[in-house]
PDB file of C-alpha atoms in Angstrom:
ATOM      1  CA  UNK A   1       0.000   0.000   0.000  1.00  0.00           C
ATOM      2  CA  UNK A   2       1.406   3.384  -0.992  1.00  0.00           C
ATOM      3  CA  UNK A   3       1.608   6.189   1.554  1.00  0.00           C
ATOM      4  CA  UNK A   4       2.101   9.897   1.054  1.00  0.00           C
ATOM      5  CA  UNK A   5       2.904  11.958   4.159  1.00  0.00           C
ATOM      6  CA  UNK A   6       2.834  15.749   4.312  1.00  0.00           C
ATOM      7  CA  UNK A   7       1.926  18.631   6.625  1.00  0.00           C
ATOM      8  CA  UNK A   8      -0.711  21.312   6.323  1.00  0.00           C
ATOM      9  CA  UNK A   9      -1.748  24.104   8.666  1.00  0.00           C
ATOM     10  CA  UNK A  10      -5.107  24.694  10.287  1.00  0.00           C
ATOM     11  CA  UNK A  11      -5.387  28.409   9.603  1.00  0.00           C
ATOM     12  CA  UNK A  12      -9.094  29.184   9.959  1.00  0.00           C
ATOM     13  CA  UNK A  13     -10.357  31.064  13.009  1.00  0.00           C
ATOM     14  CA  UNK A  14     -11.192  27.848  14.864  1.00  0.00           C
ATOM     15  CA  UNK A  15      -8.075  25.897  13.743  1.00  0.00           C
ATOM     16  CA  UNK A  16     -10.423  23.070  12.899  1.00  0.00           C
ATOM     17  CA  UNK A  17     -11.350  20.138  10.679  1.00  0.00           C
ATOM     18  CA  UNK A  18     -15.006  20.255   9.614  1.00  0.00           C
ATOM     19  CA  UNK A  19     -17.031  17.313   8.303  1.00  0.00           C
ATOM     20  CA  UNK A  20     -20.466  18.017   6.814  1.00  0.00           C
ATOM     21  CA  UNK A  21     -23.114  16.071   4.926  1.00  0.00           C
ATOM     22  CA  UNK A  22     -23.115  18.623   2.067  1.00  0.00           C
ATOM     23  CA  UNK A  23     -20.654  20.869   0.238  1.00  0.00           C
ATOM     24  CA  UNK A  24     -20.391  23.508   2.964  1.00  0.00           C
ATOM     25  CA  UNK A  25     -17.376  25.188   4.529  1.00  0.00           C
ATOM     26  CA  UNK A  26     -18.615  25.406   8.113  1.00  0.00           C
ATOM     27  CA  UNK A  27     -20.458  22.925  10.275  1.00  0.00           C
ATOM     28  CA  UNK A  28     -23.271  25.437  10.930  1.00  0.00           C
ATOM     29  CA  UNK A  29     -23.882  26.288   7.247  1.00  0.00           C
ATOM     30  CA  UNK A  30     -26.855  24.568   5.649  1.00  0.00           C
ATOM     31  CA  UNK A  31     -27.837  24.240   1.991  1.00  0.00           C
ATOM     32  CA  UNK A  32     -30.655  22.257   0.346  1.00  0.00           C
ATOM     33  CA  UNK A  33     -28.383  19.188   0.155  1.00  0.00           C
ATOM     34  CA  UNK A  34     -28.070  19.307   3.945  1.00  0.00           C
ATOM     35  CA  UNK A  35     -31.669  18.108   4.064  1.00  0.00           C
ATOM     36  CA  UNK A  36     -31.612  15.953   0.915  1.00  0.00           C
ATOM     37  CA  UNK A  37     -28.506  13.953   1.768  1.00  0.00           C
ATOM     38  CA  UNK A  38     -28.762  11.535   4.682  1.00  0.00           C
ATOM     39  CA  UNK A  39     -27.785  13.006   8.059  1.00  0.00           C
ATOM     40  CA  UNK A  40     -24.411  12.166   9.576  1.00  0.00           C
ATOM     41  CA  UNK A  41     -24.545   9.071  11.763  1.00  0.00           C
ATOM     42  CA  UNK A  42     -22.574   9.397  14.987  1.00  0.00           C
ATOM     43  CA  UNK A  43     -21.599   6.820  17.569  1.00  0.00           C
ATOM     44  CA  UNK A  44     -19.392   7.375  20.599  1.00  0.00           C
ATOM     45  CA  UNK A  45     -16.816   4.594  20.940  1.00  0.00           C
ATOM     46  CA  UNK A  46     -15.252   5.920  24.131  1.00  0.00           C
ATOM     47  CA  UNK A  47     -16.336   8.662  26.509  1.00  0.00           C
ATOM     48  CA  UNK A  48     -13.582   8.435  29.081  1.00  0.00           C
ATOM     49  CA  UNK A  49     -15.025   8.045  32.539  1.00  0.00           C
ATOM     50  CA  UNK A  50     -18.474   9.319  31.609  1.00  0.00           C
ATOM     51  CA  UNK A  51     -21.536   7.451  30.503  1.00  0.00           C
ATOM     52  CA  UNK A  52     -23.191   8.416  27.216  1.00  0.00           C
ATOM     53  CA  UNK A  53     -25.937  10.175  29.165  1.00  0.00           C
ATOM     54  CA  UNK A  54     -23.466  12.139  31.281  1.00  0.00           C
ATOM     55  CA  UNK A  55     -21.443  13.164  28.234  1.00  0.00           C
ATOM     56  CA  UNK A  56     -24.499  14.450  26.377  1.00  0.00           C
ATOM     57  CA  UNK A  57     -26.069  16.201  29.343  1.00  0.00           C
ATOM     58  CA  UNK A  58     -22.775  17.887  30.250  1.00  0.00           C
ATOM     59  CA  UNK A  59     -22.318  19.128  26.672  1.00  0.00           C
ATOM     60  CA  UNK A  60     -22.454  22.883  26.213  1.00  0.00           C
ATOM     61  CA  UNK A  61     -25.392  23.735  23.967  1.00  0.00           C
ATOM     62  CA  UNK A  62     -26.878  26.827  22.357  1.00  0.00           C
ATOM     63  CA  UNK A  63     -28.425  28.947  25.110  1.00  0.00           C
ATOM     64  CA  UNK A  64     -30.991  30.480  22.766  1.00  0.00           C
ATOM     65  CA  UNK A  65     -32.807  27.195  22.214  1.00  0.00           C
ATOM     66  CA  UNK A  66     -34.240  25.252  25.108  1.00  0.00           C
ATOM     67  CA  UNK A  67     -33.883  21.513  24.685  1.00  0.00           C
ATOM     68  CA  UNK A  68     -35.059  19.191  27.442  1.00  0.00           C
ATOM     69  CA  UNK A  69     -32.662  16.631  28.879  1.00  0.00           C
ATOM     70  CA  UNK A  70     -34.654  13.804  27.325  1.00  0.00           C
ATOM     71  CA  UNK A  71     -34.715  15.498  23.906  1.00  0.00           C
ATOM     72  CA  UNK A  72     -30.983  16.183  24.106  1.00  0.00           C
ATOM     73  CA  UNK A  73     -30.308  12.458  24.414  1.00  0.00           C
ATOM     74  CA  UNK A  74     -32.767  11.668  21.604  1.00  0.00           C
ATOM     75  CA  UNK A  75     -31.198  14.331  19.357  1.00  0.00           C
ATOM     76  CA  UNK A  76     -27.666  13.005  19.809  1.00  0.00           C
ATOM     77  CA  UNK A  77     -28.929   9.471  19.145  1.00  0.00           C
ATOM     78  CA  UNK A  78     -30.594  10.712  15.941  1.00  0.00           C
ATOM     79  CA  UNK A  79     -34.065   9.870  17.262  1.00  0.00           C
ATOM     80  CA  UNK A  80     -35.624  13.337  17.609  1.00  0.00           C
ATOM     81  CA  UNK A  81     -38.072  13.926  14.711  1.00  0.00           C
ATOM     82  CA  UNK A  82     -37.205  16.822  12.402  1.00  0.00           C
ATOM     83  CA  UNK A  83     -33.641  17.188  13.666  1.00  0.00           C
ATOM     84  CA  UNK A  84     -30.600  15.943  11.774  1.00  0.00           C
ATOM     85  CA  UNK A  85     -26.848  16.034  12.308  1.00  0.00           C
ATOM     86  CA  UNK A  86     -25.419  18.041   9.389  1.00  0.00           C
ATOM     87  CA  UNK A  87     -21.935  19.005  10.608  1.00  0.00           C
ATOM     88  CA  UNK A  88     -19.220  18.178  13.120  1.00  0.00           C
ATOM     89  CA  UNK A  89     -15.987  19.937  14.011  1.00  0.00           C
ATOM     90  CA  UNK A  90     -12.691  18.903  15.605  1.00  0.00           C
ATOM     91  CA  UNK A  91     -10.583  21.811  16.888  1.00  0.00           C
ATOM     92  CA  UNK A  92      -6.898  21.900  17.775  1.00  0.00           C
ATOM     93  CA  UNK A  93      -7.781  22.916  21.325  1.00  0.00           C
ATOM     94  CA  UNK A  94      -9.511  19.561  21.792  1.00  0.00           C
ATOM     95  CA  UNK A  95     -13.083  20.503  21.169  1.00  0.00           C
ATOM     96  CA  UNK A  96     -15.585  18.347  19.355  1.00  0.00           C
ATOM     97  CA  UNK A  97     -18.818  20.014  18.248  1.00  0.00           C
ATOM     98  CA  UNK A  98     -21.905  18.591  16.581  1.00  0.00           C
ATOM     99  CA  UNK A  99     -24.454  20.788  14.792  1.00  0.00           C
ATOM    100  CA  UNK A 100     -28.079  19.721  14.386  1.00  0.00           C
ATOM    101  CA  UNK A 101     -30.496  21.511  12.070  1.00  0.00           C
ATOM    102  CA  UNK A 102     -34.266  21.430  11.734  1.00  0.00           C
ATOM    103  CA  UNK A 103     -35.584  22.313   8.286  1.00  0.00           C
ATOM    104  CA  UNK A 104     -38.048  25.179   8.213  1.00  0.00           C
ATOM    105  CA  UNK A 105     -41.194  24.017   6.394  1.00  0.00           C
ATOM    106  CA  UNK A 106     -42.173  27.328   4.767  1.00  0.00           C
ATOM    107  CA  UNK A 107     -39.173  29.624   4.303  1.00  0.00           C
ATOM    108  CA  UNK A 108     -37.652  30.066   0.861  1.00  0.00           C
ATOM    109  CA  UNK A 109     -33.980  30.007   0.020  1.00  0.00           C
ATOM    110  CA  UNK A 110     -31.961  33.129   0.761  1.00  0.00           C
ATOM    111  CA  UNK A 111     -29.142  34.203  -1.548  1.00  0.00           C
ATOM    112  CA  UNK A 112     -25.815  34.527   0.275  1.00  0.00           C
ATOM    113  CA  UNK A 113     -22.239  34.771  -1.058  1.00  0.00           C
ATOM    114  CA  UNK A 114     -23.066  33.243  -4.464  1.00  0.00           C
ATOM    115  CA  UNK A 115     -24.611  30.254  -2.757  1.00  0.00           C
ATOM    116  CA  UNK A 116     -28.063  29.520  -1.507  1.00  0.00           C
ATOM    117  CA  UNK A 117     -28.111  29.415   2.265  1.00  0.00           C
ATOM    118  CA  UNK A 118     -30.945  27.288   3.516  1.00  0.00           C
ATOM    119  CA  UNK A 119     -33.189  28.831   6.145  1.00  0.00           C
ATOM    120  CA  UNK A 120     -33.924  26.388   8.928  1.00  0.00           C
ATOM    121  CA  UNK A 121     -36.225  26.794  11.888  1.00  0.00           C
ATOM    122  CA  UNK A 122     -33.598  25.996  14.476  1.00  0.00           C
ATOM    123  CA  UNK A 123     -30.012  24.956  14.888  1.00  0.00           C
ATOM    124  CA  UNK A 124     -28.293  23.560  17.951  1.00  0.00           C
ATOM    125  CA  UNK A 125     -24.576  23.072  18.498  1.00  0.00           C
ATOM    126  CA  UNK A 126     -23.306  20.732  21.181  1.00  0.00           C
ATOM    127  CA  UNK A 127     -19.739  21.066  22.411  1.00  0.00           C
ATOM    128  CA  UNK A 128     -18.591  17.806  23.977  1.00  0.00           C
ATOM    129  CA  UNK A 129     -15.893  18.048  26.620  1.00  0.00           C
ATOM    130  CA  UNK A 130     -14.030  15.031  27.979  1.00  0.00           C
ATOM    131  CA  UNK A 131     -10.526  15.771  29.194  1.00  0.00           C
ATOM    132  CA  UNK A 132      -9.294  12.177  29.353  1.00  0.00           C
ATOM    133  CA  UNK A 133     -10.447  10.604  26.111  1.00  0.00           C
ATOM    134  CA  UNK A 134     -13.191  10.964  23.544  1.00  0.00           C
ATOM    135  CA  UNK A 135     -13.504   8.651  20.559  1.00  0.00           C
ATOM    136  CA  UNK A 136     -16.292   8.997  18.028  1.00  0.00           C
ATOM    137  CA  UNK A 137     -17.267   7.210  14.816  1.00  0.00           C
ATOM    138  CA  UNK A 138     -18.998   9.116  12.009  1.00  0.00           C
ATOM    139  CA  UNK A 139     -20.673   7.886   8.839  1.00  0.00           C
ATOM    140  CA  UNK A 140     -21.409  10.309   6.003  1.00  0.00           C
ATOM    141  CA  UNK A 141     -23.441   9.086   3.031  1.00  0.00           C
ATOM    142  CA  UNK A 142     -23.601  11.587   0.172  1.00  0.00           C
ATOM    143  CA  UNK A 143     -26.137   9.501  -1.778  1.00  0.00           C
ATOM    144  CA  UNK A 144     -23.913   9.626  -4.877  1.00  0.00           C
ATOM    145  CA  UNK A 145     -23.634   5.881  -5.357  1.00  0.00           C
ATOM    146  CA  UNK A 146     -20.222   5.633  -3.691  1.00  0.00           C
ATOM    147  CA  UNK A 147     -19.726   3.880  -0.339  1.00  0.00           C
ATOM    148  CA  UNK A 148     -20.287   6.100   2.710  1.00  0.00           C
ATOM    149  CA  UNK A 149     -17.316   7.913   4.187  1.00  0.00           C
ATOM    150  CA  UNK A 150     -16.416   6.739   7.676  1.00  0.00           C
ATOM    151  CA  UNK A 151     -14.377   8.717  10.163  1.00  0.00           C
ATOM    152  CA  UNK A 152     -12.978   7.694  13.513  1.00  0.00           C
ATOM    153  CA  UNK A 153     -11.899  10.686  15.584  1.00  0.00           C
ATOM    154  CA  UNK A 154      -9.971  10.289  18.816  1.00  0.00           C
ATOM    155  CA  UNK A 155      -9.076  13.052  21.270  1.00  0.00           C
ATOM    156  CA  UNK A 156      -6.578  12.312  24.055  1.00  0.00           C
ATOM    157  CA  UNK A 157      -5.034  14.476  26.752  1.00  0.00           C
ATOM    158  CA  UNK A 158      -1.991  14.318  29.001  1.00  0.00           C
ATOM    159  CA  UNK A 159       0.104  16.912  30.797  1.00  0.00           C
ATOM    160  CA  UNK A 160       3.187  16.483  28.632  1.00  0.00           C
ATOM    161  CA  UNK A 161       1.628  16.625  25.169  1.00  0.00           C
ATOM    162  CA  UNK A 162      -1.587  18.488  25.941  1.00  0.00           C
ATOM    163  CA  UNK A 163      -4.599  17.684  23.769  1.00  0.00           C
ATOM    164  CA  UNK A 164      -3.968  15.555  20.676  1.00  0.00           C
ATOM    165  CA  UNK A 165      -6.480  14.724  17.955  1.00  0.00           C
ATOM    166  CA  UNK A 166      -6.366  11.984  15.347  1.00  0.00           C
ATOM    167  CA  UNK A 167      -8.957  11.538  12.595  1.00  0.00           C
ATOM    168  CA  UNK A 168      -8.888   8.496  10.296  1.00  0.00           C
ATOM    169  CA  UNK A 169     -11.013   8.579   7.142  1.00  0.00           C
ATOM    170  CA  UNK A 170     -12.293   5.438   5.426  1.00  0.00           C
ATOM    171  CA  UNK A 171     -14.006   5.001   2.054  1.00  0.00           C
ATOM    172  CA  UNK A 172     -16.036   1.851   2.590  1.00  0.00           C
ATOM    173  CA  UNK A 173     -13.630  -0.359   4.541  1.00  0.00           C
ATOM    174  CA  UNK A 174     -10.502   1.139   2.988  1.00  0.00           C
ATOM    175  CA  UNK A 175      -8.460   3.643   4.993  1.00  0.00           C
ATOM    176  CA  UNK A 176      -7.742   6.640   2.768  1.00  0.00           C
ATOM    177  CA  UNK A 177      -6.451   9.420   5.054  1.00  0.00           C
ATOM    178  CA  UNK A 178      -5.183  10.076   8.572  1.00  0.00           C
ATOM    179  CA  UNK A 179      -4.922  13.547  10.119  1.00  0.00           C
ATOM    180  CA  UNK A 180      -3.094  14.308  13.371  1.00  0.00           C
ATOM    181  CA  UNK A 181      -2.741  17.633  15.201  1.00  0.00           C
ATOM    182  CA  UNK A 182      -2.312  18.909  18.753  1.00  0.00           C
ATOM    183  CA  UNK A 183      -2.809  22.100  20.711  1.00  0.00           C
ATOM    184  CA  UNK A 184       0.932  22.400  21.424  1.00  0.00           C
ATOM    185  CA  UNK A 185       2.261  22.138  17.863  1.00  0.00           C
ATOM    186  CA  UNK A 186       2.153  25.471  16.058  1.00  0.00           C
ATOM    187  CA  UNK A 187       3.416  26.823  12.790  1.00  0.00           C
ATOM    188  CA  UNK A 188       5.491  30.010  12.642  1.00  0.00           C
ATOM    189  CA  UNK A 189       4.944  33.718  12.139  1.00  0.00           C
ATOM    190  CA  UNK A 190       5.102  33.101   8.389  1.00  0.00           C
ATOM    191  CA  UNK A 191       2.682  30.172   8.536  1.00  0.00           C
ATOM    192  CA  UNK A 192       0.304  30.679  11.461  1.00  0.00           C
ATOM    193  CA  UNK A 193      -1.952  27.939  12.717  1.00  0.00           C
ATOM    194  CA  UNK A 194      -1.614  24.452  14.123  1.00  0.00           C
ATOM    195  CA  UNK A 195       0.385  21.842  12.207  1.00  0.00           C
ATOM    196  CA  UNK A 196      -1.746  19.020  10.790  1.00  0.00           C
ATOM    197  CA  UNK A 197       0.175  15.865   9.829  1.00  0.00           C
ATOM    198  CA  UNK A 198      -1.581  14.060   6.981  1.00  0.00           C
ATOM    199  CA  UNK A 199      -1.026  10.560   5.663  1.00  0.00           C
ATOM    200  CA  UNK A 200      -2.811   9.481   2.489  1.00  0.00           C
ATOM    201  CA  UNK A 201      -3.071   5.798   1.559  1.00  0.00           C
TER     202      UNK A 201
END
């Protein structure tokens, strides 16, 4: 198996890697395909010392939208009607966010930056915090006839290295890319941002 290894820099404001179910730049951006394509499937493989319920209920959500504790658990499990997971984000500082959108039934499309930005009734971001270890599996099906993309993201923390993140991308069962970055590994004044080590297979 061939391997190509190279470095890139996370230079956006959040120093992040975003995964969405449509062709969008940010996890909170929605377009018509966000509601046509299947939602992202998410499963927590490891939550450190917390149970799934504790992890979800301790997550920092959007204060503007009131979601009951029971509905929070149902939303994260993908069981709350009308709500779908359309974007996730891994940041160099160790954060993992998940954005859920609820399609507005009557609003039209609004033109924005040469793209149509879909108007949805509500959006909720959850920021999951687990200092010891957080491992999550994601499945993204773009309904284009190709196998779904799978991602396994793992966040670890120790005093020496700080927070480290590794994301492995699979196409079907084949591993195609691995990305590694940490909060303590920066670029330079010429190339700001966190260093992301990438291996392609």
